[in-house]
Structure formats: C-alpha cells, structure tokens
Coordinates of C-alpha atoms and ligand atoms in Angstrom, one line a residue:
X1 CA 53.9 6.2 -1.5
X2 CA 51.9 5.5 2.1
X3 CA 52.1 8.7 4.5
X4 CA 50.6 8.1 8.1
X5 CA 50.6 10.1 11.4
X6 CA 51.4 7.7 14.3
X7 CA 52.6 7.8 17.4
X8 CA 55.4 5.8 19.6
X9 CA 55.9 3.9 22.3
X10 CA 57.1 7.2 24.0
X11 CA 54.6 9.1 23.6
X12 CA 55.7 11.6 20.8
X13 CA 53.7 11.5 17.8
X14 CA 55.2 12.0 14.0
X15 CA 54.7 11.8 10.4
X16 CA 55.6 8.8 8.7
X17 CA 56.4 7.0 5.4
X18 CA 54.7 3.3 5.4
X19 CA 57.1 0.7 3.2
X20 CA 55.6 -2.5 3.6
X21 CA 55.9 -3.7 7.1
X22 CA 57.6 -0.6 8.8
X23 CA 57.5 3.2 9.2
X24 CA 60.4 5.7 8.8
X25 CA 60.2 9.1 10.3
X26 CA 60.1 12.0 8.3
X27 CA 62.2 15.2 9.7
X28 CA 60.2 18.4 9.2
X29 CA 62.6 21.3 10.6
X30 CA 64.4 20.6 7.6
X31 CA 61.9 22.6 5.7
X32 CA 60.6 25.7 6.9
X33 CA 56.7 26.3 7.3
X34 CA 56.3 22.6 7.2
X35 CA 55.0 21.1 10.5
X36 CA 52.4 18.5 10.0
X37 CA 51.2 15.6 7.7
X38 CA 48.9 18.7 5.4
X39 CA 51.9 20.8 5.0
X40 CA 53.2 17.9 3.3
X41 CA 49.7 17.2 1.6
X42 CA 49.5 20.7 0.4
X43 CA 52.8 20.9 -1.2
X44 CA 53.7 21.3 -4.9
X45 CA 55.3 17.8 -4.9
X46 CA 54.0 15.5 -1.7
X47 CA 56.1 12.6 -2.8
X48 CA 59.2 14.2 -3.5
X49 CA 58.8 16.8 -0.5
X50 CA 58.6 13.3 1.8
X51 CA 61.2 11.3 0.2
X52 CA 63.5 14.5 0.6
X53 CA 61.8 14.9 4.8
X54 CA 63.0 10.7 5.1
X55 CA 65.3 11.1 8.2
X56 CA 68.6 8.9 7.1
X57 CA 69.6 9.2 11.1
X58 CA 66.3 7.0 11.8
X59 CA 65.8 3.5 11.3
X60 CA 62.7 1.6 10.0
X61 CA 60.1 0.7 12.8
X62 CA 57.8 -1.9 12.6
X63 CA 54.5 -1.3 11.8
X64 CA 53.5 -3.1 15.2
X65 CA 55.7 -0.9 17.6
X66 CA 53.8 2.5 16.8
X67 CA 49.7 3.3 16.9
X68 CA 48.4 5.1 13.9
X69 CA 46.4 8.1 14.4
X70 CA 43.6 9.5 11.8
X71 CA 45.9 11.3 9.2
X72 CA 43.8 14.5 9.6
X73 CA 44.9 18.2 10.8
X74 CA 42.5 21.4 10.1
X75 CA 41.1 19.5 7.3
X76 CA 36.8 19.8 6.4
X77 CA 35.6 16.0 5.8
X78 CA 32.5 15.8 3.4
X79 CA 30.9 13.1 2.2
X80 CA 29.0 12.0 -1.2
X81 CA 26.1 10.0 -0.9
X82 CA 24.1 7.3 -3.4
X83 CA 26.5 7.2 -5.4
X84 CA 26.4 2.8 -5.6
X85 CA 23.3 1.5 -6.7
X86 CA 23.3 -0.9 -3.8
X87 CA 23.4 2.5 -1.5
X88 CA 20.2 4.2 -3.8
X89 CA 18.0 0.9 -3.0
X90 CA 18.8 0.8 0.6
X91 CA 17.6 4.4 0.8
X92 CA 14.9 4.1 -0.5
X93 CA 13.8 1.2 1.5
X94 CA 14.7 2.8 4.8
X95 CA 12.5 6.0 4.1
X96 CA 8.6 6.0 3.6
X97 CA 8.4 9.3 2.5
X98 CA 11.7 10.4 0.9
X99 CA 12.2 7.7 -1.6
X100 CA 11.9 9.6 -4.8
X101 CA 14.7 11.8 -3.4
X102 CA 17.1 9.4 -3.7
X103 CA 16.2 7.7 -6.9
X104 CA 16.5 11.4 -8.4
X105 CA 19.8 12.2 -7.0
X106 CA 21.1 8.8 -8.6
X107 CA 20.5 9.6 -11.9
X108 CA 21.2 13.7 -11.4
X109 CA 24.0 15.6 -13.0
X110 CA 24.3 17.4 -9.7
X111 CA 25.5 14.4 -6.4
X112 CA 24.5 14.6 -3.2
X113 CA 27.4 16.0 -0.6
X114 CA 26.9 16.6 2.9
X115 CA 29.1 18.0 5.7
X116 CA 30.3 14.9 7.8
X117 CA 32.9 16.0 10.3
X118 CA 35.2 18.3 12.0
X119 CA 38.6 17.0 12.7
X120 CA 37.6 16.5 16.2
X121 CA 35.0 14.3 15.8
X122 CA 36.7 11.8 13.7
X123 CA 38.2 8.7 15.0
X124 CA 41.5 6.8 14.0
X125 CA 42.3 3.2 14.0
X126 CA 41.7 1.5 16.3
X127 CA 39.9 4.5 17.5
X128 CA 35.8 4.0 18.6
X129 CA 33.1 4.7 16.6
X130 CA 29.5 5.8 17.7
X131 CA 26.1 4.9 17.7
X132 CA 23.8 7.4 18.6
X133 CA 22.1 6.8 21.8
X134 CA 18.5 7.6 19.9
X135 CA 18.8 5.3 16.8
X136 CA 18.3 2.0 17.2
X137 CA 19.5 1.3 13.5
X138 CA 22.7 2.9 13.0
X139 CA 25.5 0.9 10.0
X140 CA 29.1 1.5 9.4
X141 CA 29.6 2.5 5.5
X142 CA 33.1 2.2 4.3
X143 CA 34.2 4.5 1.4
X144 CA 37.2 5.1 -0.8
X145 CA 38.2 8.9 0.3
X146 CA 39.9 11.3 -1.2
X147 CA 42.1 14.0 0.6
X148 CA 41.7 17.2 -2.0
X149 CA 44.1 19.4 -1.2
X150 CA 43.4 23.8 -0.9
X151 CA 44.3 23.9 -4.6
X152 CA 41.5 21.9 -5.2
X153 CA 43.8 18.6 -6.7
X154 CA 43.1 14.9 -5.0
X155 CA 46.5 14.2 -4.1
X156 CA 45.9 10.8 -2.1
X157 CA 43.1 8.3 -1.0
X158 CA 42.3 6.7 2.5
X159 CA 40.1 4.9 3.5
X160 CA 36.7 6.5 5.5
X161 CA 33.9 5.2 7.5
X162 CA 30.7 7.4 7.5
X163 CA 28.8 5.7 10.6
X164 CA 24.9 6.2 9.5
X165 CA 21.5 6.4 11.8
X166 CA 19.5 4.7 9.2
X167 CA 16.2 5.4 11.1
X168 CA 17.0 8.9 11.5
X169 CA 17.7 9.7 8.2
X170 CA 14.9 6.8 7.2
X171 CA 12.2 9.1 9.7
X172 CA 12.9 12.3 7.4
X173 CA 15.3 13.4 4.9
X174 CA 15.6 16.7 6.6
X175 CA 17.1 14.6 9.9
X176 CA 20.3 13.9 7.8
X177 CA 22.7 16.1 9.7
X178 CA 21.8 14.3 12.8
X179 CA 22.0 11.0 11.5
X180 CA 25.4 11.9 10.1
X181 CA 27.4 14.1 11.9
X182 CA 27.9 13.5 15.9
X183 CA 30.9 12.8 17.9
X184 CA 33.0 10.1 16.8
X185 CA 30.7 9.9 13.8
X186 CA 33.5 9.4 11.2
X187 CA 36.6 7.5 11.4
X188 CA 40.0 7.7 8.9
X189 CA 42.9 5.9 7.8
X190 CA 45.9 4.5 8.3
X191 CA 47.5 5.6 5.8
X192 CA 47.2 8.2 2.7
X193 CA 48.2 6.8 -0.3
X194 CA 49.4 9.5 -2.6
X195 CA 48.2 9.5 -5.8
X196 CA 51.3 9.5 -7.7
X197 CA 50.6 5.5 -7.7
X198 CA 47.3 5.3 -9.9
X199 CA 44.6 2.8 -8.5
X200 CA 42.5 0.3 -11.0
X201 CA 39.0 1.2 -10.1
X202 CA 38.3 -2.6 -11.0
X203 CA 40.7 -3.9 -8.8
X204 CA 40.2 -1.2 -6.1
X205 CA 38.0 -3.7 -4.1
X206 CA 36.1 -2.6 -0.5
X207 CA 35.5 -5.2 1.8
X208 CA 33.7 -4.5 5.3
X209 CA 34.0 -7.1 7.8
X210 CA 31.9 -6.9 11.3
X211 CA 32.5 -8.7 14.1
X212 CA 30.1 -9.9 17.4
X213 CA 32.0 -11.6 19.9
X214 CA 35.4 -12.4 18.0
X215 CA 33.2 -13.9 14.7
X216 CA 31.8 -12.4 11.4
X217 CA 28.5 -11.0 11.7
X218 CA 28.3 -9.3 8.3
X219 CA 31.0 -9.3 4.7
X220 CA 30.3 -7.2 2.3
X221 CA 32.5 -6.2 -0.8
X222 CA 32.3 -3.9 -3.7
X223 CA 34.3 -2.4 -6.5
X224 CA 35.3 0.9 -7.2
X225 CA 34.2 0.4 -10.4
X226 CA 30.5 0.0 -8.9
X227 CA 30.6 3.9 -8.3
X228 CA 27.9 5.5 -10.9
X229 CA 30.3 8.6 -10.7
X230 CA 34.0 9.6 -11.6
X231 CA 36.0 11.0 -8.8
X232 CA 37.2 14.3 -10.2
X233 CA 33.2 14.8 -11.1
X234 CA 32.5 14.2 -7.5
X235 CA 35.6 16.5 -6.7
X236 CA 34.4 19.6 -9.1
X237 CA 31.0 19.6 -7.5
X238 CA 32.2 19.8 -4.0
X239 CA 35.0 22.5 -5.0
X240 CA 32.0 24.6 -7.5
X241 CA 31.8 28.2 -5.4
X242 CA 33.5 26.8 -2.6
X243 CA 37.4 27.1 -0.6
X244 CA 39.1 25.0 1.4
X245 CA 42.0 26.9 2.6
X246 CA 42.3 23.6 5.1
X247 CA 41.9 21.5 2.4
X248 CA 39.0 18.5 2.9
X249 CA 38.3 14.9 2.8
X250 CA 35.4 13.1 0.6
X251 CA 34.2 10.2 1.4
X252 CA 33.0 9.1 -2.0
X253 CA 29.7 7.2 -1.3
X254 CA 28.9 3.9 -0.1
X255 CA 28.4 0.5 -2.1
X256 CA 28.0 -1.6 0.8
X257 CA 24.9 -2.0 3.2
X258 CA 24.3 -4.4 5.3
X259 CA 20.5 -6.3 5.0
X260 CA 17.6 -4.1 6.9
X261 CA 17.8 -6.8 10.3
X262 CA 21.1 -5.4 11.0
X263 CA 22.0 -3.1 13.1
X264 CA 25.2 -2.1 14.8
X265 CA 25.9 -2.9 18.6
X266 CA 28.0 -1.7 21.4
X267 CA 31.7 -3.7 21.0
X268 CA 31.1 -4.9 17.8
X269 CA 34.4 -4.3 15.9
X270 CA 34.3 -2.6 11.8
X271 CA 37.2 -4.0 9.8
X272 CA 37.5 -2.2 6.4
X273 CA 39.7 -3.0 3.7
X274 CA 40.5 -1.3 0.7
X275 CA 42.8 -2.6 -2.0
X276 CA 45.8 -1.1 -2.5
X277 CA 45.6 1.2 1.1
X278 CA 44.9 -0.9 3.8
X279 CA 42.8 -1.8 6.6
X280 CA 40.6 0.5 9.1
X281 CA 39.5 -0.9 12.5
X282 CA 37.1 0.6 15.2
X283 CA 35.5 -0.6 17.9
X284 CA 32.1 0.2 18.5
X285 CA 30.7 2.6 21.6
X286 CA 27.1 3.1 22.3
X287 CA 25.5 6.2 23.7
Ligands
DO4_1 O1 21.5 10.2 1.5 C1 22.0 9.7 2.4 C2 23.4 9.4 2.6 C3 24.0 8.4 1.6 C4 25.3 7.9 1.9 O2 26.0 8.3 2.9 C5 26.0 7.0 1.0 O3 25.4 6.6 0.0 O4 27.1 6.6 1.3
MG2 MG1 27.9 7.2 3.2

C-alpha cells in the first residue's frame, strides 16, 4: 500500500492512498489523535489504520488533478553514506586528503550516518533543489529511504535525494555538514510505500535521469542489491543510544555518481526512479 500527502486543485491539502493511477482521501476525524500522514506512520497497524481512514463518501482522483507534497511532518532525515562501492571510489577520488577515511568506513562494522535535514529544508516533487552558491561541483544522489518510525521499526520506503557539494566535502572531510545540509538540500517522495509489500533487493532498481534543456545529460542505474549493507543493520546503528520521538528518514547511501566532469546546473531537472515506488522530480535552483 502507497500513502502520499498532496494537495488539490483547491487549495486544501490531505492524506492519501495511491492505487495505480488515482488517489483516494483518507478521513482522519474518524480516529482520534490522528491528524497527519505520521500519525498514520506511527501506528500499530499503518495499513489497516488507512484502509479503515479510506473515506467511502470520496471518489478516486486522478493522480494528475492533485500535486504531491514531501510525505514528511516532524520527522529527523539522516542519511548513510558509502555504502555502494561505486559511492566509496568516487570519494575517494574527490578528496586528496581524506581518502583512507572512506575506504575504512566501507569495510567498517560501524557505517557512516550524517544529519541531512530538518523538515523544512526538504523539497517535494516537483519541488527545487539547491546548489550551493560556493560549490561549483555539487550532484544529485538518489537513495532508497526508509521512514523508521519512533518505535524504531521501518514501516515504509520512499525514495530520497541527498543533493552533494562534492568539492566541499572533497576540500576536507570536516566540511561535510556544509556540503550536506543547506536549504532545499534534500528532497522526498511521492509516495511511502509501506512495508507490508516486501521489495526484491534485486529487482529494486534506481535509475537517476538528468536533464539540460529537455534532453539526457546523465543515466545512471543501480541495484539495491549493490548496497554492501542490510537495511535493519543500517537501521540499528542509527537507532544505537539514540530517540526519535518524531520518528526519521534514512536515506540509505548512494550507488550512483555521475563521472568527475559533471556538475549540476541551474534548471537542470533530477528524475529518479525507484522500482516498485515511483518517480521523484526537481528542478534545479542555484544560489
Ligand atoms: O561521505 C560522504 C557522503 C557519502 C554519501 O552521501 C553517499 O555515499 O551516499
Ligand atoms: Mg548520499
């Protein structure tokens, strides 16, 4: 089952279920204490509490009519980082000095997680992304993301970009924060799939497209399967001495870089697919 926050023609915005092609509302007064697309998250049973919140008065609406929003509320979004081999070699590539740092944390029991966003700086569909007006180097990664809920279960996957300064992080480890975390640094969605429908990691592909000027400018794809680590081990580490009484997003590492010449412009637009969820699109701003 697909949940999604959107919003209509008219203005108002809602919670959704997403069957194929169209949306149906889901009516929360009918429960008490649940008001938002988390409550729903958080709850014992997030299926069966939205099949029971499916409003029979409403029709289905087609996916076209509404615009969906990032399917985020008071949620913390980390990220996990070289956790594809592709993404350990393009580290180390990009920084002089740091290298070994990332050919470590490859092979380490312990993964590298990082702080990525606050709810207000990610974007939704359709939403922009940023490039930092002092990198000149700056990539999109798309990630498979899990949405972990205060509990500390995953209960559903979307689909994340974690927009990168590559020089800044390439300059000096240290510089990570900056490279990562900025407005409009992060962007989620459509939809979370819940996890009651399992995934194949092998035929969970992720496929980046970006565009210049209406053509392709750089394809990637991966596999889940690529991912050195399993994502409850990714999971444990983030939740080890640690609450999240908002619960969190993880982006779970990227397995796609684009070669060193490229770097992200203003108005280029980051299509990314994920099998199984969808497909998240953002235009790029600059500065
Ligand atoms: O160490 C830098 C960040 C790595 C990252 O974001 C990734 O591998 O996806
Ligand atoms: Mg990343």
């Amino acid at each position: 089952m697909k949940l999604a926050k959107v919003r209509l023609a008219d203005g108002a915005t809602h919670v959704v279920a997403v069957e194929g092609e169209a949306v149906r509302l889901l009516d929360l007064s009918q429960v008490e204490h649940c008001r938002t697309l988390a409550d729903i998250l958080h709850a014992a049973d997030p299926p069966g509490l939205a099949r029971f919140l499916i409003d029979p008065n409403a029709g289905q609406i087609r996916v076209g009519e509404v615009q969906f929003l990032a399917p985020i509320d008071r949620q913390e979004v980390w990220a996990a980082g070289v956790t594809y081999k592709r993404s350990q070699l393009a580290r180390m590539e990009e920084s002089a000095h740091g290298a070994s740092h990332y050919d470590r944390v490859y092979s380490a029991d312990r993964p590298e997680l990082f702080f990525k966003a606050t709810p207000n700086r990610v974007s939704g569909p359709n939403e922009p992304v940023r490039v930092r007006r002092d990198s000149q180097w700056s990539v999109p990664e798309p990630e498979f993301t899990l949405v972990i809920n205060p509990a500390g279960k995953i209960v559903g996957n979307t689909i994340g970009n974690d927009m990168s300064a590559r020089d800044i992080e390439g300059e000096n480890p240290l510089y990570l924060p900056q490279a990562k975390l900025y407005s409009q640094c992060c962007a989620l969605g459509p939809v979370v799939r819940l996890t009651d429908e399992a995934l194949s990691p092998d035929e969970t592909a992720i496929r980046i497209v970006i565009q210049r000027g209406g053509k392709d400018v750089f394809t990637g794809e991966t596999k889940l399967s690529q991912m050195k680590r399993q994502l409850e081990d990714l999971a444990g580490w983030l939740l080890k001495e640690n609450e999240f009484p908002n619960g969190a997003f993880l982006l779970t590492g990227t397995g796609v870089v684009p070669p060193d010449e490229f770097a992200l412009r203003a108005e280029d637009q980051v299509h990314i697919t994920i099998a199984g969820i969808g497909t998240l699109s953002n235009p790029v701003v600059m500065g």
